[in-house]
């Protein structure tokens, strides 16, 4: 079973081209009908959106679809992906929907679906959604019409939950927040201020088109400048829907998801909270992280790229923490999905309780030089499924002899092949990248 529209992080694409309003309408219709049939009475869902101007269009289309088949739609309005996951579970909705294209530019958008316990909806149901979109199956006749309600109370409940997690006050600490002109702007600053921090927020004025533009976790330079200029204790950058978080230490140096997982894993182990003394990481995590964790007696369970695979590993292996280098980090004690603001709060609490500098929290972590290059290709599936490609990567890794590695993978959401190389020097990395791009340029069956 291979999904046509839904990738590793939902249905995502160019507005009015790859993702059209009728797609949103049909997604709402099918899910509203499916969950109503399953429970034997009208289903209810909660819907959130990020700050893209197109998110309003999709919000109304999904709500129209759900209510047209008798289901009830509750609108949280502009909010974060993890808040939708959380509210779906705690307020017992049948499913939740987040409208976002995460770190992509404003002219893209997407639809993420959560099940009743706040996990990403399973592929089996999404496959049926796709069949309905393509007209391969129909749903039964429905005569009743559901209701659409404002549910901003859900967002307020989520903010209250976040503020209850840290045991320490942040009073006296200067904390920078880059909200990516996205969903975090309405939540992150308020939560940190509730905990007593002196907050310095940037990119917190969305206009529908400036989401992720030269800001946020994918363009973290402005936050680095802010931390240095204002002599802040720490800074955090989110992406468009705030399920990612990257950190900036007091020197203005970036700490990515690997570094954050290292901080969290060490603290959880110290507290006796790290189940099975291991965390889950993807194939993209740096070899330096795995080596540093091993030195601390912490194992690393390796998964494919995508937070849904991290979530599966956490459940199957009974682990506490897992995540990606990009800053998608799941802490099972508190959430079923990646939550950037939660991650920032946990790291800030460790900073306060340890009474050390932010840079000292990752002092033992030695990251191997790494580069990631994206190559646009409409043939990504064909290339990556060809045995020649596997043989090429294996030969390159044999030549690196364990001193580094080449990882080739296709994007789950875009027409890209991702080349990731780790090696002892930048010169060796560039040589491998050049050789790999030459192979892709000359690709033949």
mmCIF file of N, CA, C and O in Angstrom, residues 291-343:
data_model
loop_
_atom_site.group_PDB
_atom_site.id
_atom_site.type_symbol
_atom_site.label_atom_id
_atom_site.label_comp_id
_atom_site.label_asym_id
_atom_site.label_seq_id
_atom_site.Cartn_x
_atom_site.Cartn_y
_atom_site.Cartn_z
ATOM 1 N N UNK A 291 28.071 8.442 19.471
ATOM 2 C CA UNK A 291 29.284 8.167 20.240
ATOM 3 C C UNK A 291 29.212 8.793 21.637
ATOM 4 O O UNK A 291 29.594 8.172 22.631
ATOM 5 N N UNK A 292 28.731 10.043 21.704
ATOM 6 C CA UNK A 292 28.646 10.727 22.991
ATOM 7 C C UNK A 292 27.631 10.053 23.915
ATOM 8 O O UNK A 292 27.865 9.932 25.125
ATOM 9 N N UNK A 293 26.499 9.627 23.350
ATOM 10 C CA UNK A 293 25.509 8.916 24.157
ATOM 11 C C UNK A 293 26.078 7.613 24.692
ATOM 12 O O UNK A 293 25.877 7.255 25.856
ATOM 13 N N UNK A 294 26.812 6.901 23.836
ATOM 14 C CA UNK A 294 27.416 5.630 24.240
ATOM 15 C C UNK A 294 28.366 5.836 25.415
ATOM 16 O O UNK A 294 28.405 5.021 26.355
ATOM 17 N N UNK A 295 29.121 6.917 25.376
ATOM 18 C CA UNK A 295 30.049 7.219 26.468
ATOM 19 C C UNK A 295 29.318 7.447 27.796
ATOM 20 O O UNK A 295 29.898 7.266 28.871
ATOM 21 N N UNK A 296 28.046 7.863 27.702
ATOM 22 C CA UNK A 296 27.248 8.103 28.905
ATOM 23 C C UNK A 296 26.389 6.896 29.275
ATOM 24 O O UNK A 296 25.539 6.977 30.181
ATOM 25 N N UNK A 297 26.577 5.782 28.547
ATOM 26 C CA UNK A 297 25.789 4.590 28.820
ATOM 27 C C UNK A 297 24.381 4.651 28.287
ATOM 28 O O UNK A 297 23.467 3.985 28.797
ATOM 29 N N UNK A 298 24.188 5.429 27.230
ATOM 30 C CA UNK A 298 22.864 5.602 26.629
ATOM 31 C C UNK A 298 22.890 5.057 25.200
ATOM 32 O O UNK A 298 23.760 5.411 24.402
ATOM 33 N N UNK A 299 21.939 4.213 24.872
ATOM 34 C CA UNK A 299 21.862 3.632 23.541
ATOM 35 C C UNK A 299 21.060 4.497 22.586
ATOM 36 O O UNK A 299 20.389 5.450 22.991
ATOM 37 N N UNK A 300 21.141 4.162 21.285
ATOM 38 C CA UNK A 300 20.409 4.900 20.249
ATOM 39 C C UNK A 300 19.709 3.906 19.326
ATOM 40 O O UNK A 300 20.366 3.105 18.656
ATOM 41 N N UNK A 301 18.388 3.959 19.309
ATOM 42 C CA UNK A 301 17.585 3.145 18.396
ATOM 43 C C UNK A 301 17.421 3.928 17.096
ATOM 44 O O UNK A 301 16.917 5.051 17.105
ATOM 45 N N UNK A 302 17.864 3.364 15.966
ATOM 46 C CA UNK A 302 17.882 4.089 14.684
ATOM 47 C C UNK A 302 16.603 3.816 13.906
ATOM 48 O O UNK A 302 16.179 2.663 13.742
ATOM 49 N N UNK A 303 15.981 4.893 13.383
ATOM 50 C CA UNK A 303 14.756 4.768 12.587
ATOM 51 C C UNK A 303 14.922 5.473 11.245
ATOM 52 O O UNK A 303 15.881 6.203 11.019
ATOM 53 N N UNK A 304 13.940 5.280 10.368
ATOM 54 C CA UNK A 304 13.858 6.068 9.143
ATOM 55 C C UNK A 304 13.542 7.521 9.493
ATOM 56 O O UNK A 304 13.133 7.826 10.616
ATOM 57 N N UNK A 305 13.708 8.412 8.517
ATOM 58 C CA UNK A 305 13.411 9.830 8.728
ATOM 59 C C UNK A 305 11.901 10.044 8.783
ATOM 60 O O UNK A 305 11.155 9.497 7.976
ATOM 61 N N UNK A 306 11.472 10.831 9.739
ATOM 62 C CA UNK A 306 10.052 11.119 9.905
ATOM 63 C C UNK A 306 9.636 10.914 11.343
ATOM 64 O O UNK A 306 9.966 9.887 11.949
ATOM 65 N N UNK A 307 8.919 11.894 11.898
ATOM 66 C CA UNK A 307 8.571 11.775 13.309
ATOM 67 C C UNK A 307 7.607 10.636 13.582
ATOM 68 O O UNK A 307 7.536 10.133 14.708
ATOM 69 N N UNK A 308 6.872 10.176 12.565
ATOM 70 C CA UNK A 308 5.978 9.042 12.810
ATOM 71 C C UNK A 308 6.778 7.772 13.080
ATOM 72 O O UNK A 308 6.335 6.899 13.837
ATOM 73 N N UNK A 309 7.977 7.676 12.482
ATOM 74 C CA UNK A 309 8.822 6.510 12.744
ATOM 75 C C UNK A 309 9.462 6.608 14.125
ATOM 76 O O UNK A 309 9.641 5.597 14.816
ATOM 77 N N UNK A 310 9.787 7.821 14.534
ATOM 78 C CA UNK A 310 10.276 8.029 15.891
ATOM 79 C C UNK A 310 9.195 7.624 16.896
ATOM 80 O O UNK A 310 9.462 6.921 17.883
ATOM 81 N N UNK A 311 7.965 8.071 16.640
ATOM 82 C CA UNK A 311 6.863 7.753 17.552
ATOM 83 C C UNK A 311 6.646 6.249 17.651
ATOM 84 O O UNK A 311 6.409 5.711 18.746
ATOM 85 N N UNK A 312 6.746 5.545 16.519
ATOM 86 C CA UNK A 312 6.590 4.095 16.528
ATOM 87 C C UNK A 312 7.674 3.431 17.369
ATOM 88 O O UNK A 312 7.407 2.523 18.160
ATOM 89 N N UNK A 313 8.918 3.902 17.193
ATOM 90 C CA UNK A 313 10.035 3.318 17.948
ATOM 91 C C UNK A 313 9.879 3.559 19.445
ATOM 92 O O UNK A 313 10.179 2.674 20.257
ATOM 93 N N UNK A 314 9.406 4.735 19.828
ATOM 94 C CA UNK A 314 9.204 5.031 21.242
ATOM 95 C C UNK A 314 8.206 4.065 21.867
ATOM 96 O O UNK A 314 8.390 3.594 22.994
ATOM 97 N N UNK A 315 7.131 3.759 21.113
ATOM 98 C CA UNK A 315 6.115 2.840 21.629
ATOM 99 C C UNK A 315 6.622 1.398 21.636
ATOM 100 O O UNK A 315 6.465 0.671 22.618
ATOM 101 N N UNK A 316 7.227 0.989 20.523
ATOM 102 C CA UNK A 316 7.647 -0.411 20.385
ATOM 103 C C UNK A 316 8.800 -0.764 21.323
ATOM 104 O O UNK A 316 8.868 -1.888 21.836
ATOM 105 N N UNK A 317 9.705 0.180 21.559
ATOM 106 C CA UNK A 317 10.877 -0.085 22.390
ATOM 107 C C UNK A 317 10.733 0.460 23.814
ATOM 108 O O UNK A 317 11.645 0.330 24.621
ATOM 109 N N UNK A 318 9.588 1.066 24.086
ATOM 110 C CA UNK A 318 9.320 1.654 25.402
ATOM 111 C C UNK A 318 10.421 2.627 25.812
ATOM 112 O O UNK A 318 11.092 2.477 26.835
ATOM 113 N N UNK A 319 10.569 3.683 24.980
ATOM 114 C CA UNK A 319 11.585 4.705 25.215
ATOM 115 C C UNK A 319 10.927 6.031 25.619
ATOM 116 O O UNK A 319 9.751 6.253 25.357
ATOM 117 N N UNK A 320 11.716 6.893 26.215
ATOM 118 C CA UNK A 320 11.193 8.161 26.735
ATOM 119 C C UNK A 320 11.324 9.314 25.754
ATOM 120 O O UNK A 320 10.474 10.212 25.715
ATOM 121 N N UNK A 321 12.412 9.334 24.987
ATOM 122 C CA UNK A 321 12.761 10.488 24.154
ATOM 123 C C UNK A 321 13.178 10.016 22.771
ATOM 124 O O UNK A 321 13.865 8.995 22.623
ATOM 125 N N UNK A 322 12.782 10.765 21.770
ATOM 126 C CA UNK A 322 13.243 10.493 20.418
ATOM 127 C C UNK A 322 13.100 11.734 19.575
ATOM 128 O O UNK A 322 12.342 12.651 19.925
ATOM 129 N N UNK A 323 13.837 11.789 18.474
ATOM 130 C CA UNK A 323 13.694 12.972 17.646
ATOM 131 C C UNK A 323 14.621 13.009 16.466
ATOM 132 O O UNK A 323 15.331 12.041 16.164
ATOM 133 N N UNK A 324 14.587 14.147 15.802
ATOM 134 C CA UNK A 324 15.347 14.354 14.579
ATOM 135 C C UNK A 324 16.290 15.539 14.742
ATOM 136 O O UNK A 324 16.053 16.452 15.545
ATOM 137 N N UNK A 325 17.316 15.530 13.935
ATOM 138 C CA UNK A 325 18.298 16.611 13.906
ATOM 139 C C UNK A 325 17.629 17.959 13.634
ATOM 140 O O UNK A 325 18.073 19.001 14.108
ATOM 141 N N UNK A 326 16.535 17.940 12.869
ATOM 142 C CA UNK A 326 15.823 19.161 12.509
ATOM 143 C C UNK A 326 15.110 19.813 13.681
ATOM 144 O O UNK A 326 14.635 20.949 13.563
ATOM 145 N N UNK A 327 15.012 19.114 14.812
ATOM 146 C CA UNK A 327 14.359 19.682 15.977
ATOM 147 C C UNK A 327 12.992 19.117 16.283
ATOM 148 O O UNK A 327 12.342 19.538 17.246
ATOM 149 N N UNK A 328 12.520 18.138 15.482
ATOM 150 C CA UNK A 328 11.312 17.395 15.838
ATOM 151 C C UNK A 328 11.668 16.463 16.991
ATOM 152 O O UNK A 328 12.344 15.452 16.786
ATOM 153 N N UNK A 329 11.237 16.756 18.181
ATOM 154 C CA UNK A 329 11.599 15.949 19.345
ATOM 155 C C UNK A 329 10.328 15.576 20.114
ATOM 156 O O UNK A 329 9.494 16.440 20.405
ATOM 157 N N UNK A 330 10.202 14.288 20.411
ATOM 158 C CA UNK A 330 9.048 13.784 21.150
ATOM 159 C C UNK A 330 9.505 13.360 22.539
ATOM 160 O O UNK A 330 10.441 12.568 22.671
ATOM 161 N N UNK A 331 8.856 13.867 23.551
ATOM 162 C CA UNK A 331 9.108 13.462 24.934
ATOM 163 C C UNK A 331 7.812 12.822 25.427
ATOM 164 O O UNK A 331 6.839 13.519 25.728
ATOM 165 N N UNK A 332 7.800 11.491 25.484
ATOM 166 C CA UNK A 332 6.563 10.743 25.679
ATOM 167 C C UNK A 332 5.860 11.042 26.994
ATOM 168 O O UNK A 332 4.640 10.887 27.085
ATOM 169 N N UNK A 333 6.590 11.459 27.992
ATOM 170 C CA UNK A 333 5.957 11.772 29.278
ATOM 171 C C UNK A 333 4.942 12.892 29.126
ATOM 172 O O UNK A 333 3.946 12.945 29.863
ATOM 173 N N UNK A 334 5.180 13.772 28.138
ATOM 174 C CA UNK A 334 4.357 14.971 28.019
ATOM 175 C C UNK A 334 3.548 15.075 26.733
ATOM 176 O O UNK A 334 2.581 15.837 26.680
ATOM 177 N N UNK A 335 3.939 14.380 25.674
ATOM 178 C CA UNK A 335 3.263 14.563 24.385
ATOM 179 C C UNK A 335 3.454 13.341 23.497
ATOM 180 O O UNK A 335 4.432 12.600 23.643
ATOM 181 N N UNK A 336 2.529 13.165 22.562
ATOM 182 C CA UNK A 336 2.611 12.067 21.598
ATOM 183 C C UNK A 336 3.210 12.494 20.268
ATOM 184 O O UNK A 336 3.346 11.673 19.362
ATOM 185 N N UNK A 337 3.539 13.757 20.155
ATOM 186 C CA UNK A 337 4.078 14.265 18.893
ATOM 187 C C UNK A 337 5.164 15.294 19.193
ATOM 188 O O UNK A 337 5.326 15.730 20.337
ATOM 189 N N UNK A 338 5.926 15.665 18.170
ATOM 190 C CA UNK A 338 6.943 16.688 18.362
ATOM 191 C C UNK A 338 6.321 18.008 18.783
ATOM 192 O O UNK A 338 5.306 18.420 18.226
ATOM 193 N N UNK A 339 6.945 18.661 19.754
ATOM 194 C CA UNK A 339 6.398 19.914 20.277
ATOM 195 C C UNK A 339 7.557 20.867 20.566
ATOM 196 O O UNK A 339 8.281 20.705 21.549
ATOM 197 N N UNK A 340 7.718 21.870 19.697
ATOM 198 C CA UNK A 340 8.835 22.781 19.817
ATOM 199 C C UNK A 340 8.820 23.614 21.085
ATOM 200 O O UNK A 340 9.857 23.810 21.726
ATOM 201 N N UNK A 341 7.657 24.116 21.476
ATOM 202 C CA UNK A 341 7.579 24.959 22.673
ATOM 203 C C UNK A 341 7.832 24.119 23.918
ATOM 204 O O UNK A 341 8.548 24.540 24.836
ATOM 205 N N UNK A 342 7.269 22.927 23.961
ATOM 206 C CA UNK A 342 7.533 22.016 25.078
ATOM 207 C C UNK A 342 9.024 21.712 25.189
ATOM 208 O O UNK A 342 9.600 21.751 26.291
ATOM 209 N N UNK A 343 9.652 21.417 24.059
ATOM 210 C CA UNK A 343 11.092 21.142 24.051
ATOM 211 C C UNK A 343 11.865 22.314 24.629
ATOM 212 O O UNK A 343 12.764 22.144 25.462
#
